[in-house]
Amino acid sequence: MKQLRNNIKTFLLIFLSLFVLFTGGVILQSQRARTTLFASSGENRAALAQRYSQAGSIYSSDGVTLASSDEDGKRSYSSDPQLAEAALHVVGDYTHNITYTVESLWQNELLGEGRSLSEQFLLDIQGKGFQGNDLKLSLRSDLMKTAYELLGGRKGAAVVINYKTGAVLASVSSPSVHPDQVVAWKDIPDTSLFNRAFLGEYLPGSTFKIITASALLQSNLSTKEIVTCLGSTPIIPGGVNETHANAGHGNVSLVEAMAQSCNHYFGYIGLELGDQRISRAAEQMAFNEKIEFDRFSLSKSQCLIGREDDAALTWAAIGQAAGEDIITVSPLHLAMISGMIANSGRMTETYLMESIIYPSGNESIFDNRGDLVAQIDPGLAQNLKDLMRQVVNSGTGTNAQVSGLDVCGKTGTAEAYNKEGELVISSLFTGFSNNQDYPFAVAVVLDDSTYGSSVIAGQLLAAAAYD
Ligand SMILES: [Zn+2]
């Protein structure tokens, strides 16, 4: 009898302890919900600082801390100021002064919200209930720094992706500023919070000749046709001419025209093809489509042409839309186009989030990677690749050569008038390393330079492969 009573006592004690723990967990949970509610009701800095005081860390793929909250609840960014500036537009700031960043889009995970009750209960009884989750990104800290250094404060963007996996290895926008200044909201240079790599809407200039070439290769027109380049004389009144090769390129077929970036050739081909076939080739490469990944979205690259006359069509064919015609591209999408050509015609969805690490130490890798965004015929991709190889081997892109790498690419110069009516010339390069072990694609845009992007692109590919 006494034994039975003891057993009941033990049982009750266990039950009571569990009950207390569980109630404790529920109280902690509701406390947490209330804090969150309180914080989100007034998005002021103090509330945000409070909210992020136990937020998880953000790491690069090589394990370098890009954001973390210390024991006193202070949130800080990379201890290397250059890396902090390079990563600003992707990592963001806890005050959410920059809108689309990991800090803002992945806030729930960083704060540890949305866990299942049982999961939360287990963390609560370990005293880790309030700790957020860590996030590991696909970015390589060394490449981020190199890209930022190479931009050297000039306005522009540089992107490196792994075209096989879709991992974004570097995405840098310049000018930038230290995240602490963004949090304090002081000394912020003009346009430095704008993520040019994701949201920039650039005129593609001659990088668009990849698309016109693709339209030609898919048409019944001959790629052997020879066009005589007239140099500075326009091809038709108001149509394209050569600004940089006054004497002209002579008699050229597709291969030489691509290598030398001959405007006359592509203007002529544009007239032969018509706007529909060029638009279709652009849409095969995800123009006029919203590209989204890991809660981020790119500004939509547009190809809306054929709204003007023949002269405008010759300009559209060389990526220099005029009048009512619109052609724009974001730097990340431009890198994805190169990646698609390198990857046998498969444009793989890019990603930034590598894994989530719970306070328990469990790491969960994000899956469902490698979805196709767009696809072209492998044979067509091979033909485009061969054309782009000539550009780097012996054409306008020789500055992108890297010893030991089979670099293929396309240069571009785009001229546009800004809001003030001034002519702004930007320099673009997109390309890739055609090597199994180094499946890297790159895009570099300099907003206000006539040249320089191909040099940076080559150095980035070299750094991606050999550093
Ligand atoms: Zn020419």
mmCIF file with all atom_site columns, N, CA, C and O in Angstrom, residues 8 34 40 79 114 124 133 139 162 168 194 199 204 216 305 331 356 367 371 400 405:
data_model
loop_
_atom_site.group_PDB
_atom_site.id
_atom_site.type_symbol
_atom_site.label_atom_id
_atom_site.label_alt_id
_atom_site.label_comp_id
_atom_site.label_asym_id
_atom_site.label_entity_id
_atom_site.label_seq_id
_atom_site.pdbx_PDB_ins_code
_atom_site.Cartn_x
_atom_site.Cartn_y
_atom_site.Cartn_z
_atom_site.occupancy
_atom_site.B_iso_or_equiv
_atom_site.pdbx_formal_charge
_atom_site.auth_seq_id
_atom_site.auth_comp_id
_atom_site.auth_asym_id
_atom_site.auth_atom_id
_atom_site.pdbx_PDB_model_num
ATOM 1  N N  . ILE A 1 8   ? 2.449  6.678  -6.798  1.00 0.00 ? 8   ILE A N  1
ATOM 2  C CA . ILE A 1 8   ? 1.518  7.751  -7.212  1.00 0.00 ? 8   ILE A CA 1
ATOM 3  C C  . ILE A 1 8   ? 2.165  9.110  -6.992  1.00 0.00 ? 8   ILE A C  1
ATOM 4  O O  . ILE A 1 8   ? 2.113  9.998  -7.848  1.00 0.00 ? 8   ILE A O  1
ATOM 5  N N  . ARG A 1 34  ? 3.784  38.779 -27.804 1.00 0.00 ? 34  ARG A N  1
ATOM 6  C CA . ARG A 1 34  ? 3.433  40.135 -27.424 1.00 0.00 ? 34  ARG A CA 1
ATOM 7  C C  . ARG A 1 34  ? 4.571  41.110 -27.770 1.00 0.00 ? 34  ARG A C  1
ATOM 8  O O  . ARG A 1 34  ? 4.337  42.194 -28.282 1.00 0.00 ? 34  ARG A O  1
ATOM 9  N N  . SER A 1 40  ? 6.287  45.386 -33.833 1.00 0.00 ? 40  SER A N  1
ATOM 10 C CA . SER A 1 40  ? 5.865  45.665 -35.202 1.00 0.00 ? 40  SER A CA 1
ATOM 11 C C  . SER A 1 40  ? 4.821  46.775 -35.263 1.00 0.00 ? 40  SER A C  1
ATOM 12 O O  . SER A 1 40  ? 4.590  47.340 -36.323 1.00 0.00 ? 40  SER A O  1
ATOM 13 N N  . SER A 1 79  ? 32.988 42.458 -39.191 1.00 0.00 ? 79  SER A N  1
ATOM 14 C CA . SER A 1 79  ? 34.031 43.240 -38.529 1.00 0.00 ? 79  SER A CA 1
ATOM 15 C C  . SER A 1 79  ? 35.012 43.810 -39.558 1.00 0.00 ? 79  SER A C  1
ATOM 16 O O  . SER A 1 79  ? 35.758 44.726 -39.265 1.00 0.00 ? 79  SER A O  1
ATOM 17 N N  . GLY A 1 114 ? 7.722  31.336 -35.806 1.00 0.00 ? 114 GLY A N  1
ATOM 18 C CA . GLY A 1 114 ? 7.101  30.348 -36.682 1.00 0.00 ? 114 GLY A CA 1
ATOM 19 C C  . GLY A 1 114 ? 7.581  28.930 -36.457 1.00 0.00 ? 114 GLY A C  1
ATOM 20 O O  . GLY A 1 114 ? 7.400  28.067 -37.303 1.00 0.00 ? 114 GLY A O  1
ATOM 21 N N  . ASP A 1 124 ? 12.750 25.894 -25.343 1.00 0.00 ? 124 ASP A N  1
ATOM 22 C CA . ASP A 1 124 ? 12.421 26.627 -24.111 1.00 0.00 ? 124 ASP A CA 1
ATOM 23 C C  . ASP A 1 124 ? 13.025 25.935 -22.884 1.00 0.00 ? 124 ASP A C  1
ATOM 24 O O  . ASP A 1 124 ? 13.602 26.570 -22.026 1.00 0.00 ? 124 ASP A O  1
ATOM 25 N N  . ASN A 1 133 ? 17.284 31.904 -35.262 1.00 0.00 ? 133 ASN A N  1
ATOM 26 C CA . ASN A 1 133 ? 18.018 30.943 -36.088 1.00 0.00 ? 133 ASN A CA 1
ATOM 27 C C  . ASN A 1 133 ? 19.094 31.665 -36.888 1.00 0.00 ? 133 ASN A C  1
ATOM 28 O O  . ASN A 1 133 ? 18.924 32.817 -37.268 1.00 0.00 ? 133 ASN A O  1
ATOM 29 N N  . LEU A 1 139 ? 26.865 33.328 -50.620 1.00 0.00 ? 139 LEU A N  1
ATOM 30 C CA . LEU A 1 139 ? 27.922 34.288 -50.963 1.00 0.00 ? 139 LEU A CA 1
ATOM 31 C C  . LEU A 1 139 ? 29.288 33.846 -50.461 1.00 0.00 ? 139 LEU A C  1
ATOM 32 O O  . LEU A 1 139 ? 29.411 33.335 -49.348 1.00 0.00 ? 139 LEU A O  1
ATOM 33 N N  . ASN A 1 162 ? 27.308 30.508 -59.776 1.00 0.00 ? 162 ASN A N  1
ATOM 34 C CA . ASN A 1 162 ? 27.673 29.167 -60.216 1.00 0.00 ? 162 ASN A CA 1
ATOM 35 C C  . ASN A 1 162 ? 26.548 28.712 -61.142 1.00 0.00 ? 162 ASN A C  1
ATOM 36 O O  . ASN A 1 162 ? 25.420 28.528 -60.693 1.00 0.00 ? 162 ASN A O  1
ATOM 37 N N  . VAL A 1 168 ? 24.393 32.118 -55.922 1.00 0.00 ? 168 VAL A N  1
ATOM 38 C CA . VAL A 1 168 ? 24.935 33.463 -56.117 1.00 0.00 ? 168 VAL A CA 1
ATOM 39 C C  . VAL A 1 168 ? 26.187 33.565 -55.242 1.00 0.00 ? 168 VAL A C  1
ATOM 40 O O  . VAL A 1 168 ? 26.112 33.505 -54.016 1.00 0.00 ? 168 VAL A O  1
ATOM 41 N N  . PHE A 1 194 ? 20.750 51.565 -53.095 1.00 0.00 ? 194 PHE A N  1
ATOM 42 C CA . PHE A 1 194 ? 20.057 50.902 -54.201 1.00 0.00 ? 194 PHE A CA 1
ATOM 43 C C  . PHE A 1 194 ? 20.829 49.665 -54.659 1.00 0.00 ? 194 PHE A C  1
ATOM 44 O O  . PHE A 1 194 ? 22.019 49.755 -54.956 1.00 0.00 ? 194 PHE A O  1
ATOM 45 N N  . LEU A 1 199 ? 18.147 45.188 -58.900 1.00 0.00 ? 199 LEU A N  1
ATOM 46 C CA . LEU A 1 199 ? 17.059 46.099 -59.260 1.00 0.00 ? 199 LEU A CA 1
ATOM 47 C C  . LEU A 1 199 ? 17.407 47.089 -60.360 1.00 0.00 ? 199 LEU A C  1
ATOM 48 O O  . LEU A 1 199 ? 16.540 47.824 -60.825 1.00 0.00 ? 199 LEU A O  1
ATOM 49 N N  . PRO A 1 204 ? 20.995 47.131 -72.275 1.00 0.00 ? 204 PRO A N  1
ATOM 50 C CA . PRO A 1 204 ? 22.038 46.104 -72.429 1.00 0.00 ? 204 PRO A CA 1
ATOM 51 C C  . PRO A 1 204 ? 23.127 46.473 -73.436 1.00 0.00 ? 204 PRO A C  1
ATOM 52 O O  . PRO A 1 204 ? 24.183 45.874 -73.429 1.00 0.00 ? 204 PRO A O  1
ATOM 53 N N  . LEU A 1 216 ? 18.818 34.915 -84.952 1.00 0.00 ? 216 LEU A N  1
ATOM 54 C CA . LEU A 1 216 ? 19.323 34.589 -86.290 1.00 0.00 ? 216 LEU A CA 1
ATOM 55 C C  . LEU A 1 216 ? 19.575 33.084 -86.430 1.00 0.00 ? 216 LEU A C  1
ATOM 56 O O  . LEU A 1 216 ? 19.177 32.455 -87.410 1.00 0.00 ? 216 LEU A O  1
ATOM 57 N N  . ILE A 1 305 ? 9.843  45.841 -78.222 1.00 0.00 ? 305 ILE A N  1
ATOM 58 C CA . ILE A 1 305 ? 10.368 46.512 -79.420 1.00 0.00 ? 305 ILE A CA 1
ATOM 59 C C  . ILE A 1 305 ? 9.387  46.394 -80.582 1.00 0.00 ? 305 ILE A C  1
ATOM 60 O O  . ILE A 1 305 ? 8.363  45.730 -80.465 1.00 0.00 ? 305 ILE A O  1
ATOM 61 N N  . PRO A 1 331 ? 21.652 43.299 -63.859 1.00 0.00 ? 331 PRO A N  1
ATOM 62 C CA . PRO A 1 331 ? 22.944 42.605 -63.895 1.00 0.00 ? 331 PRO A CA 1
ATOM 63 C C  . PRO A 1 331 ? 22.865 41.114 -63.528 1.00 0.00 ? 331 PRO A C  1
ATOM 64 O O  . PRO A 1 331 ? 23.492 40.282 -64.192 1.00 0.00 ? 331 PRO A O  1
ATOM 65 N N  . ILE A 1 356 ? 19.698 26.870 -42.855 1.00 0.00 ? 356 ILE A N  1
ATOM 66 C CA . ILE A 1 356 ? 19.242 27.515 -41.617 1.00 0.00 ? 356 ILE A CA 1
ATOM 67 C C  . ILE A 1 356 ? 19.768 26.675 -40.460 1.00 0.00 ? 356 ILE A C  1
ATOM 68 O O  . ILE A 1 356 ? 19.741 25.438 -40.517 1.00 0.00 ? 356 ILE A O  1
ATOM 69 N N  . ASP A 1 367 ? 16.455 22.926 -49.775 1.00 0.00 ? 367 ASP A N  1
ATOM 70 C CA . ASP A 1 367 ? 16.496 22.086 -50.972 1.00 0.00 ? 367 ASP A CA 1
ATOM 71 C C  . ASP A 1 367 ? 15.622 22.677 -52.073 1.00 0.00 ? 367 ASP A C  1
ATOM 72 O O  . ASP A 1 367 ? 15.349 23.870 -52.064 1.00 0.00 ? 367 ASP A O  1
ATOM 73 N N  . ASP A 1 371 ? 15.861 24.457 -60.114 1.00 0.00 ? 371 ASP A N  1
ATOM 74 C CA . ASP A 1 371 ? 14.708 24.550 -61.014 1.00 0.00 ? 371 ASP A CA 1
ATOM 75 C C  . ASP A 1 371 ? 15.093 25.338 -62.269 1.00 0.00 ? 371 ASP A C  1
ATOM 76 O O  . ASP A 1 371 ? 15.919 26.239 -62.212 1.00 0.00 ? 371 ASP A O  1
ATOM 77 N N  . ALA A 1 400 ? 39.083 40.250 -70.924 1.00 0.00 ? 400 ALA A N  1
ATOM 78 C CA . ALA A 1 400 ? 38.489 39.308 -69.969 1.00 0.00 ? 400 ALA A CA 1
ATOM 79 C C  . ALA A 1 400 ? 39.215 37.961 -69.972 1.00 0.00 ? 400 ALA A C  1
ATOM 80 O O  . ALA A 1 400 ? 38.824 37.043 -69.252 1.00 0.00 ? 400 ALA A O  1
ATOM 81 N N  . LEU A 1 405 ? 41.773 29.466 -68.215 1.00 0.00 ? 405 LEU A N  1
ATOM 82 C CA . LEU A 1 405 ? 40.309 29.349 -68.298 1.00 0.00 ? 405 LEU A CA 1
ATOM 83 C C  . LEU A 1 405 ? 39.850 29.607 -69.732 1.00 0.00 ? 405 LEU A C  1
ATOM 84 O O  . LEU A 1 405 ? 40.411 30.455 -70.427 1.00 0.00 ? 405 LEU A O  1
#
